[in-house]
Every structure is written in C-alpha cells, then in structure tokens.
GROMACS .gro file of C-alpha atoms in nm:
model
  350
    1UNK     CA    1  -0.485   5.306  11.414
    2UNK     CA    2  -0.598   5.377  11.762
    3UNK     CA    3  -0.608   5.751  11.866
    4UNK     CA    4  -0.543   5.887  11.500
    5UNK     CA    5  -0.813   6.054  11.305
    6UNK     CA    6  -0.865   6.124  10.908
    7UNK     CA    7  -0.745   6.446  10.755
    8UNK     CA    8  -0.817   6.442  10.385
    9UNK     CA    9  -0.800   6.164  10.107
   10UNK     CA   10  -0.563   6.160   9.819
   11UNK     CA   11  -0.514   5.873   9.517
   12UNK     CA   12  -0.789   5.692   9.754
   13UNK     CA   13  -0.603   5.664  10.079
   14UNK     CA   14  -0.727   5.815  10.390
   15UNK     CA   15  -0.475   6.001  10.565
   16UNK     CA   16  -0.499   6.028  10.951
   17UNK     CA   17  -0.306   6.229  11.183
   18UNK     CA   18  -0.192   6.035  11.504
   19UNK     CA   19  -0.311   6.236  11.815
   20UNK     CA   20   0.040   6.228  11.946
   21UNK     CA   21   0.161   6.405  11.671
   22UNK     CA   22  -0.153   6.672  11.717
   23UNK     CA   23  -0.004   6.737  12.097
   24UNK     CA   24   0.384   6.774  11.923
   25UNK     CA   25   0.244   7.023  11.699
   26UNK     CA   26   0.059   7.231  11.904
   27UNK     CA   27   0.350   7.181  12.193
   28UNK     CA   28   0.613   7.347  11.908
   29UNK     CA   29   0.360   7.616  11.802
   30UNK     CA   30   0.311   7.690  12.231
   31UNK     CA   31   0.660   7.764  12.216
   32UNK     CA   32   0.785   7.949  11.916
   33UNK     CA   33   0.484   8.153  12.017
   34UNK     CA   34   0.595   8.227  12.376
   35UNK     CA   35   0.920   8.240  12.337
   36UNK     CA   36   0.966   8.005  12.597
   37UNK     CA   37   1.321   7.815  12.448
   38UNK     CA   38   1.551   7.973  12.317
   39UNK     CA   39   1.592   7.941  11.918
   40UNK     CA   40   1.240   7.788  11.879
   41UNK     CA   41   1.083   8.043  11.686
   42UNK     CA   42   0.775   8.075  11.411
   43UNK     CA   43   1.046   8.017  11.197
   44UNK     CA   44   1.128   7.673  11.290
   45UNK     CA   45   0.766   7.619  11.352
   46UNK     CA   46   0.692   7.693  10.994
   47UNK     CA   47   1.029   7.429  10.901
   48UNK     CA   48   0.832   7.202  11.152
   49UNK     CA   49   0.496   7.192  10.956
   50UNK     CA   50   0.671   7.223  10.620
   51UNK     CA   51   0.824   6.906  10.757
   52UNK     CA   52   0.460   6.756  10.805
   53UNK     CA   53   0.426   6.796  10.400
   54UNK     CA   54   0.724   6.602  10.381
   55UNK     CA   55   0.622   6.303  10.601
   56UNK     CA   56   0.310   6.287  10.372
   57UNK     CA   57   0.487   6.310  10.025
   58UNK     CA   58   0.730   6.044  10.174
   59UNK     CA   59   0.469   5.788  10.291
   60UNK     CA   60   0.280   5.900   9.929
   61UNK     CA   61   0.584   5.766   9.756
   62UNK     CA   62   0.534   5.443   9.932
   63UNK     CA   63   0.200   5.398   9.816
   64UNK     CA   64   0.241   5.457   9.520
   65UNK     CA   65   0.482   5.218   9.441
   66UNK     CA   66   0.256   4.976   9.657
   67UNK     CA   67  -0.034   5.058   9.418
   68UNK     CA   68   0.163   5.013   9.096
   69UNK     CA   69   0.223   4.663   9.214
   70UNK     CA   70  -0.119   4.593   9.332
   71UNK     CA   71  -0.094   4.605   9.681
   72UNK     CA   72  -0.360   4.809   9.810
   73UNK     CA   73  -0.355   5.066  10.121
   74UNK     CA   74  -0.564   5.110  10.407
   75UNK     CA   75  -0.459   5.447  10.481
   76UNK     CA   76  -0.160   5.636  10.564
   77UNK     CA   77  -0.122   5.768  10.981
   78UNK     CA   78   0.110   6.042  11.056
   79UNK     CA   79   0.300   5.979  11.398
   80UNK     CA   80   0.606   6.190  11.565
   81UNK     CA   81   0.851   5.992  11.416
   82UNK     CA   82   0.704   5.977  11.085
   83UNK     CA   83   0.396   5.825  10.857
   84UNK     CA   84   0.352   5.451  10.861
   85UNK     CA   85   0.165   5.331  10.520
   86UNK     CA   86  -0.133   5.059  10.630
   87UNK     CA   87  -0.087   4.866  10.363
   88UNK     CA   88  -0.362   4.567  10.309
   89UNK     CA   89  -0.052   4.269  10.222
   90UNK     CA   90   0.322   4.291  10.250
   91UNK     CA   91   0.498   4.246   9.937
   92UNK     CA   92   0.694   3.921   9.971
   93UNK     CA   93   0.900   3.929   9.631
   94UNK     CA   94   1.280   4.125   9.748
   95UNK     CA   95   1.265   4.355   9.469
   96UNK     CA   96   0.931   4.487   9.517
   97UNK     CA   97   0.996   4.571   9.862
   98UNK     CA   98   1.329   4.715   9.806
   99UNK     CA   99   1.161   4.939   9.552
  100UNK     CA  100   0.867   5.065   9.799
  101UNK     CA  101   1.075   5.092  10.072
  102UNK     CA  102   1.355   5.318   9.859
  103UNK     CA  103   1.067   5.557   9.721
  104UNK     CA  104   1.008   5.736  10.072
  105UNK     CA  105   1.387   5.788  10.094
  106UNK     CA  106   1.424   5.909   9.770
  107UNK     CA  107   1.169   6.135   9.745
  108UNK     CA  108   1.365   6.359  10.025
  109UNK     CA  109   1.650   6.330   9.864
  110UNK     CA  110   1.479   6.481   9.544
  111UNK     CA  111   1.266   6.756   9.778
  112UNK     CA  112   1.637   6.871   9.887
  113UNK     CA  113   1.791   6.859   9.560
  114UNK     CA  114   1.508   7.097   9.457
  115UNK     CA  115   1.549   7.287   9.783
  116UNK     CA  116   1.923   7.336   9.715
  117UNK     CA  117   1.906   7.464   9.357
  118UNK     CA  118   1.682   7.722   9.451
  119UNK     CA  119   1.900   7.838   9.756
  120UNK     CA  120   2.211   7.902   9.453
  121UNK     CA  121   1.942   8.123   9.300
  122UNK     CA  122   1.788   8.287   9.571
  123UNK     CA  123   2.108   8.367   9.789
  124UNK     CA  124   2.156   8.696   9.664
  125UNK     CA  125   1.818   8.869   9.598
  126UNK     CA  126   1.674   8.712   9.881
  127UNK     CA  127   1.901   8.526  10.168
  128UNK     CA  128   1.639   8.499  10.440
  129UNK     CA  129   1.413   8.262  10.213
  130UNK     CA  130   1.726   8.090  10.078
  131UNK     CA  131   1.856   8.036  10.402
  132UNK     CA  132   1.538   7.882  10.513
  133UNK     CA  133   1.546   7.650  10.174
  134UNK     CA  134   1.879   7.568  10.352
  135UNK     CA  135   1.770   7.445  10.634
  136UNK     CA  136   1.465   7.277  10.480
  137UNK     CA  137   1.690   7.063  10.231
  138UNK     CA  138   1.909   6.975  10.484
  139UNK     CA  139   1.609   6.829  10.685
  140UNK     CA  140   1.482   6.642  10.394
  141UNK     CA  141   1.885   6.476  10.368
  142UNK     CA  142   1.878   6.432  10.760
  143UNK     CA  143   1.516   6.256  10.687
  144UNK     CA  144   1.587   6.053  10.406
  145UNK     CA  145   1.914   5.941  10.563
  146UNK     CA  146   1.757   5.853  10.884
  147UNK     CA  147   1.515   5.657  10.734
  148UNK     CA  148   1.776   5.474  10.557
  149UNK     CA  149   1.900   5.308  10.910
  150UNK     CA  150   1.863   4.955  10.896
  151UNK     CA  151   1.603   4.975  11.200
  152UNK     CA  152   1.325   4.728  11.098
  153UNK     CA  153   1.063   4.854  11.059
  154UNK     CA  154   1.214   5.135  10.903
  155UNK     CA  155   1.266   5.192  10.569
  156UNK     CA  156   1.623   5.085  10.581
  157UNK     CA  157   1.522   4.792  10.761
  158UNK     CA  158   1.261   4.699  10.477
  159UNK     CA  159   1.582   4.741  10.234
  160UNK     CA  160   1.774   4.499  10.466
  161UNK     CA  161   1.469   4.217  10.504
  162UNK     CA  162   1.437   4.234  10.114
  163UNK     CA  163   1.826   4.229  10.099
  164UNK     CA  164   1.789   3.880  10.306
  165UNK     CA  165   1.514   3.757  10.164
  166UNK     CA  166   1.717   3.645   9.808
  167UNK     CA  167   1.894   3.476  10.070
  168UNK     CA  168   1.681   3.269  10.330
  169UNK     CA  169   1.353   3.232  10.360
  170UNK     CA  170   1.117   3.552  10.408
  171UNK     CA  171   1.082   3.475  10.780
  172UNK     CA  172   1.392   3.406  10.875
  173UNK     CA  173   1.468   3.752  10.663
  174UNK     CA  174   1.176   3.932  10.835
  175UNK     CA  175   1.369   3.783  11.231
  176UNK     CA  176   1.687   3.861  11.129
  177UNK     CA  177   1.597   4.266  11.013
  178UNK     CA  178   1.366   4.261  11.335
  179UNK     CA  179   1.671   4.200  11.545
  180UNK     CA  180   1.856   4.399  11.405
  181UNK     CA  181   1.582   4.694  11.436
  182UNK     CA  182   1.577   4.583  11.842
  183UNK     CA  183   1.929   4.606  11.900
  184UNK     CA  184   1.983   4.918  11.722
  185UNK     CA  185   1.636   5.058  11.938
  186UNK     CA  186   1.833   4.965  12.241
  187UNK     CA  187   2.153   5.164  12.156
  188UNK     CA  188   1.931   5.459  12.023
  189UNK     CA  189   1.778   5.441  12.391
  190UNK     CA  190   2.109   5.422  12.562
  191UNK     CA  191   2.230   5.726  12.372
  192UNK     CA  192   1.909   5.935  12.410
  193UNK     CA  193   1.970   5.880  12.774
  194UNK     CA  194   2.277   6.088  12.759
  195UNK     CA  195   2.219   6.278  12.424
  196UNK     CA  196   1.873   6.385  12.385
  197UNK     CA  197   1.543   6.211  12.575
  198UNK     CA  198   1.329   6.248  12.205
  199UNK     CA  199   1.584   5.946  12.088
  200UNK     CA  200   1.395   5.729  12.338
  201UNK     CA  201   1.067   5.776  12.244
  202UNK     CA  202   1.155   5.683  11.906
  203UNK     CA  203   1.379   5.412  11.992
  204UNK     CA  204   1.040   5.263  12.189
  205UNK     CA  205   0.834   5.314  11.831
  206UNK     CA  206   1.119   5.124  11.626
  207UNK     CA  207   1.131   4.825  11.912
  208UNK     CA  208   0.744   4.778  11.954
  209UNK     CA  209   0.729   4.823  11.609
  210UNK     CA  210   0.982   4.518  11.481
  211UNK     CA  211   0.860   4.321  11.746
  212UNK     CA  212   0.471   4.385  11.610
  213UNK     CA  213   0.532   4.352  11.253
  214UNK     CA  214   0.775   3.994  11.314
  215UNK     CA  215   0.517   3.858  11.498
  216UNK     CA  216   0.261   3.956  11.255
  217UNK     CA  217   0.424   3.817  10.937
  218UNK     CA  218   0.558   3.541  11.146
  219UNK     CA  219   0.215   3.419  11.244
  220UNK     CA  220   0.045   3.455  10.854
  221UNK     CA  221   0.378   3.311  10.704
  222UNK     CA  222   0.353   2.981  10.933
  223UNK     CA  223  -0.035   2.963  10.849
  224UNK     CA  224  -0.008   3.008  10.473
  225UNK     CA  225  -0.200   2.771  10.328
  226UNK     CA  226  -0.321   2.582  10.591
  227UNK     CA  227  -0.732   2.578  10.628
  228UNK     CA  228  -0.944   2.591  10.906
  229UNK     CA  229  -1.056   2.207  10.886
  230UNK     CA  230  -0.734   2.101  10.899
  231UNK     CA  231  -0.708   2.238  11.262
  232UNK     CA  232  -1.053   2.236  11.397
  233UNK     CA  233  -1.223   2.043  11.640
  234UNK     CA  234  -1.472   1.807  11.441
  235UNK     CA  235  -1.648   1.613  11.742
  236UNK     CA  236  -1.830   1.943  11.943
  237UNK     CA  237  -1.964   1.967  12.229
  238UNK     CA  238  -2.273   2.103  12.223
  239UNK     CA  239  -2.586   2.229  12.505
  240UNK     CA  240  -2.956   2.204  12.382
  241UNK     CA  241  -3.175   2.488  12.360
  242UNK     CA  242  -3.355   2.361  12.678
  243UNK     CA  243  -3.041   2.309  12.871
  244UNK     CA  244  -3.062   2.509  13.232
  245UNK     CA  245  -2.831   2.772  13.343
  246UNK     CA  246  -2.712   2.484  13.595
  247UNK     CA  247  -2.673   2.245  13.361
  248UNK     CA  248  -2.442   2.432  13.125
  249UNK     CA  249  -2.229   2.570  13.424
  250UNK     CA  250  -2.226   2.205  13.549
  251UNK     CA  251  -2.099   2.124  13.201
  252UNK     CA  252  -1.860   2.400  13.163
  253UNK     CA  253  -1.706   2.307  13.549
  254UNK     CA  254  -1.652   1.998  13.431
  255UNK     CA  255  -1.477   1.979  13.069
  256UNK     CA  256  -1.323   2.261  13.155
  257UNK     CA  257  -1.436   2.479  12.855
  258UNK     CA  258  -1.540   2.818  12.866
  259UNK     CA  259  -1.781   2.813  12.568
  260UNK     CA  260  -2.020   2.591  12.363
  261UNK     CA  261  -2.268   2.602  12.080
  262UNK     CA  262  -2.624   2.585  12.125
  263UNK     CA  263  -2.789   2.364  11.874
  264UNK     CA  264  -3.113   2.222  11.740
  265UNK     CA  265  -2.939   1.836  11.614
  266UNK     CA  266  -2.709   2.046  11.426
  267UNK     CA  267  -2.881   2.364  11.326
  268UNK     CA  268  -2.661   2.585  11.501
  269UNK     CA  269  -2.881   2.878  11.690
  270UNK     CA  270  -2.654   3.040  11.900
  271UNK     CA  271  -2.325   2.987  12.144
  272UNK     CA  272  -2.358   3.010  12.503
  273UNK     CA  273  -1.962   3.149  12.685
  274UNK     CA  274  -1.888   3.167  13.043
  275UNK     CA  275  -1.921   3.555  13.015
  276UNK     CA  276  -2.276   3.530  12.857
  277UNK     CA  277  -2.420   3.292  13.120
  278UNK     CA  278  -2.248   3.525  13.411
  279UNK     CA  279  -2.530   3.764  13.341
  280UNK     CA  280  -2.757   3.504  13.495
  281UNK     CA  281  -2.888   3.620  13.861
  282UNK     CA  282  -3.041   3.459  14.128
  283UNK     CA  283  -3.348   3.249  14.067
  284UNK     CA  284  -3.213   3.244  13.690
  285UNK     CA  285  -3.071   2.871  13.785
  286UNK     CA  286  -3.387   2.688  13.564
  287UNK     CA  287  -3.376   2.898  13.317
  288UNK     CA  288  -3.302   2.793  12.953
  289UNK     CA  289  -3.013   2.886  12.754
  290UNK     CA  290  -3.113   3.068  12.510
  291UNK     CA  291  -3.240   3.370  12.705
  292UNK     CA  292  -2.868   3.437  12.778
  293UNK     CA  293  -2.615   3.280  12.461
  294UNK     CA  294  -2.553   3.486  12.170
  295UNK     CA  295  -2.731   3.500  11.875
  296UNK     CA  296  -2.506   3.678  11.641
  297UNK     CA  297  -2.221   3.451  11.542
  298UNK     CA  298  -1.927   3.519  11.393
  299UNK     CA  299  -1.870   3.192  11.198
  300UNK     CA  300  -1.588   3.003  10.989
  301UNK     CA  301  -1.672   2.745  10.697
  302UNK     CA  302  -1.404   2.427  10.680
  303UNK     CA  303  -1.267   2.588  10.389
  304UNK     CA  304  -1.179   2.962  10.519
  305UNK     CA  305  -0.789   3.000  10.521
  306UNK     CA  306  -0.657   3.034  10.900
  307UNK     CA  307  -0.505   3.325  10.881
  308UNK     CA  308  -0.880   3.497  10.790
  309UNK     CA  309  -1.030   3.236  11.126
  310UNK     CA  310  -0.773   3.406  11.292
  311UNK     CA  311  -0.805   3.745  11.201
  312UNK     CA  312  -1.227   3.757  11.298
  313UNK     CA  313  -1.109   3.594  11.619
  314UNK     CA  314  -0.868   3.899  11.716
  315UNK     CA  315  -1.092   4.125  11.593
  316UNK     CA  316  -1.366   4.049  11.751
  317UNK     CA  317  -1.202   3.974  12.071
  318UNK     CA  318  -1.344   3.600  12.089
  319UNK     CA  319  -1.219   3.251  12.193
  320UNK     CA  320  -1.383   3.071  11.940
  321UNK     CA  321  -1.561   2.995  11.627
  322UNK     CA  322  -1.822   2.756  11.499
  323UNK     CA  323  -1.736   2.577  11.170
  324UNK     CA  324  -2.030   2.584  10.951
  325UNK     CA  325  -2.104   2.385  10.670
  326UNK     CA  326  -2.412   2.380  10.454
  327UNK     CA  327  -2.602   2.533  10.774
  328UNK     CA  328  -2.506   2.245  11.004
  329UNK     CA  329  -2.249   2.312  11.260
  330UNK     CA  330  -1.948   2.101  11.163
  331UNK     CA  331  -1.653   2.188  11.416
  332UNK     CA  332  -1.520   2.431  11.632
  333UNK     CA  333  -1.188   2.656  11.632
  334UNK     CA  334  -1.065   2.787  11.898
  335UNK     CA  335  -0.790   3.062  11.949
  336UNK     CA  336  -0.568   2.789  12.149
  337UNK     CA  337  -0.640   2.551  11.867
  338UNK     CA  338  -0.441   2.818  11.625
  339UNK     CA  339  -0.173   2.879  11.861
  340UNK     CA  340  -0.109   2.519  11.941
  341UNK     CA  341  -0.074   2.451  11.561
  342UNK     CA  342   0.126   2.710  11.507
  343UNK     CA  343   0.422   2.592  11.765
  344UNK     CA  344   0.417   2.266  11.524
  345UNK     CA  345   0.395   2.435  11.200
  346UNK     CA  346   0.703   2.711  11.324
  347UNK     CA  347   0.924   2.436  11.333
  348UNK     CA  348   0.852   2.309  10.987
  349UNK     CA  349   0.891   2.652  10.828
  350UNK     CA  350   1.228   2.730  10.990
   0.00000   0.00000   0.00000
C-alpha cells in the first residue's frame, strides 16, 4: 500500500505500518506528554500502543485462517482504523470467509476474556494494573464488537457477503454487503458530524473501501474465465521500422489511435504511443521510428486469462498490449477493449 512501510515479518507476512497511523501515534504520544487535553495521559498512551498489539494479533488471526485454507498473503498494513490483511485471492466459498472474517473478532474477544480474569485476581493486591486490564479488555470488546458491524469491508460485512453468498450469486452478495457498508458510512458521517469528527474519517475508509473492493471483485468475477483472444483485436495495425515521425502522426491523426506496434512482417520490435513520439523535436519530422518507440514490452499471449491482461495493464499504467504468439505479433488488447467487454459480460453474470 501506498505511504505504508514494513516493520517486521512474522509466519512470512510483511507487516507495514501506514504513515497515517505513524502521525496518530506520535500526535497521542505529543499529547499525553504535554499535557495538552485533559485525560490524555502516558497512561492512555500506553492503552493506545497496547492497542497497536491488538490490531496486529487481530489481522494475524485473519491470516492465519487464510493460510490454513491456502490463500496466501501479501502482507498485513496497519491504518488508524485498523489492519487490512493483503491477501493474494478472496475466498469465494461462504464458509471459508465467514471463518476468516470471525477469527479477527474473536481473537479480542479472547484477549478480553484473558484481560478480565486477571483484573478478578489482581484487584486487590494491585488495583492500578487491574484497573488498566479493565480498560484494556473493555477495548478489545469495544474492538471486536465494532468490527462486527456489517460495514463491508469490515469484518462484519465479510460475515454478511458470506451470509449472502449461500444465497445469490457471489457478486450480487459482494453489491449487496457493499451497499450496505456505504449507507451505514454515510450515517457514521452524519453522526460524527455532531458526535465526534474521528467517526468521519473512518466512515470515508469504510465507503472508499466497499466501493474499491466491489469494483475489484466485480471486475475479476465478470472476467473469470474469459481469455485474452477471445477479446482482442486480431487484424493490427501496425508502422514499419522505417516509418517517419510524420508518417506515424499522420497515421495516428487519422485512425484515431493513440498507439501501434512496430514490426518487421510480424516480428514484433517495439510499439510506438502518442506519448513516445511527443519526445520528437523539431527537425525530428524524417526521422524513423524506432529512435523514439519502446523497446521493452509488456506483452500478453492469446491464452493469458483477462483478468492477468488486465492486471499488467493497470500496473503498468498502459493502454495496451501486444498479443504474442510463437514470437509473431498476433493481436492487440487494449484497456477499452476490456472495459467494453465487460459492460456485455456484467449483464450475463447478473
């Protein structure tokens, strides 16, 4: 994740601490040294980072589970609101995500039990450390509770999708706990307004949140299945090696494409974009292609599954990608290409 930074490993999992939650930290720690509110103390600075151990056993529990049912994980961030578990695949069978998304929950819910039975013992010979194991259960309840909300993509939201998912079909699950997870983001907003302004900032996580993770799972559940030369483009356009600056902007002006492999007959050598031959200057009009397309291709083969075309194309922040086959340049995919197919395929899956 953006902005977040590894902290240690444990069963294999990076964990990274979200610089957002860094600034909270050291914001808390500002003031219980200070003194500058009142009741914010080392005390509850201590409950605070204690609290931070907590977040990381909970999202722990997660993964674990996750593991046990062979779904690996990227690595596990730490954020204000809580730890969000990168896992590689979503489990799509109901009872395996009901039983990740329970393990965070319950493992508070445990860490409080514990918490409480040594407050009984500790009242008497020492009621300033069982009055902080008071407050810390209580946190873990308050924690494990919260997460319970069904707020997709919360762990009570995860509950509710699986919940729905023995009942419809996993996307129409996955929309139904998203909008759910919206509308009760917008309330949470409404009554952070006039409650407490640290409601809003989580009802913002929760919203962008559902609305990330629905459109994620919507767009690999439509494309299940489907391969790239299903959707590509098999008749290509291509420009020659020898083919001028002029000519290929000619070309580009007037089919109205952006982008275009360079080829050899069909040994592909490079692709030549609008951004690449924008580098050209003055006097670079009779020049040949090459000096200016790119070189290093990210490529697809006919077979590759679309949600992997897909996936190179976001990551590398491209419009398209040559279909190769046997070394000869067989198609093209283009991000539109996917996006058109998938307002066909959406309506076949709902």
């Amino acid at each position: 994740m953006k902005y977040s930074f590894k902290i240690f490993s444990i069963f294999n999992i990076p964990v990274e601490l979200h610089i957002s939650f860094l600034l909270l930290m050291a914001l808390i720690y500002g003031v219980a040294l200070f003194n500058l509110v009142p009741g914010v103390d080392l005390n509850a600075a201590l409950l605070i980072t204690l609290l931070f151990v907590t977040v990381v056993l909970h999202e722990l529990a997660h993964s674990y589970v996750a593991q046990r049912y062979g779904i690996g994980i990227e690595r596990i961030v730490l954020l204000p609101i809580g730890g969000v578990s990168a896992m590689e695949e979503l489990p799509e069978d109901p009872g395996q995500e009901f039983r990740i998304a329970i393990a965070g929950p319950l493992v508070n819910f445990l860490i409080a039990i514990i918490c409480y039975g040594l407050f009984f013992g500790l009242a008497t010979p020492y009621p300033t450390i069982a009055a902080f194991l008071n407050y810390f259960a209580l946190v873990n309840v308050i924690l494990g509770a919260f997460n319970l909300i069904p707020a997709y993509p919360m762990d009570g939201g995860r509950v509710l999708r699986a919940f729905l998912a023995g009942r419809m079909s996993y996307l129409q699950a996955t929309e139904t706990a998203a909008s759910v997870g919206k509308f009760l983001a917008i309330f949470m907003a409404v009554v952070g307004i006039f409650w407490n302004y640290f409601l809003i900032l989580i009802a913002l996580f929760i919203y962008i949140g559902a609305d990330a993770e629905y459109k994620e799972i919507m767009i690999s559940t439509i494309l299940e299945g489907i391969k790239v030369e299903e959707i590509m483009t098999p008749k290509v356009r291509t420009v020659q090696p020898e083919t001028s600056v002029e000519e290929t902007m000619e070309i580009m002006f007037q089919n109205k494409h952006m982008g275009y492999p360079v080829t050899d007959g069909q040994n592909l050598q490079g692709i030549i974009t609008f951004n690449d031959i924008s580098r050209a200057k003055k006097g670079d009009e009779n020049k040949p292609v090459t000096e200016f397309m790119t070189r290093n291709l990210i490529i697809s083969s006919p077979e590759e599954p679309l949600n992997d075309a897909l996936a190179k194309l976001t990551q590398a922040n491209i419009g398209r990608l040559p279909v190769v086959e046997n070394d000869q340049l067989v198609g093209i995919i283009s991000r539109t290409d996917i996006m058109r197919a998938m307002e066909i395929l959406k309506l076949k899956k709902l």
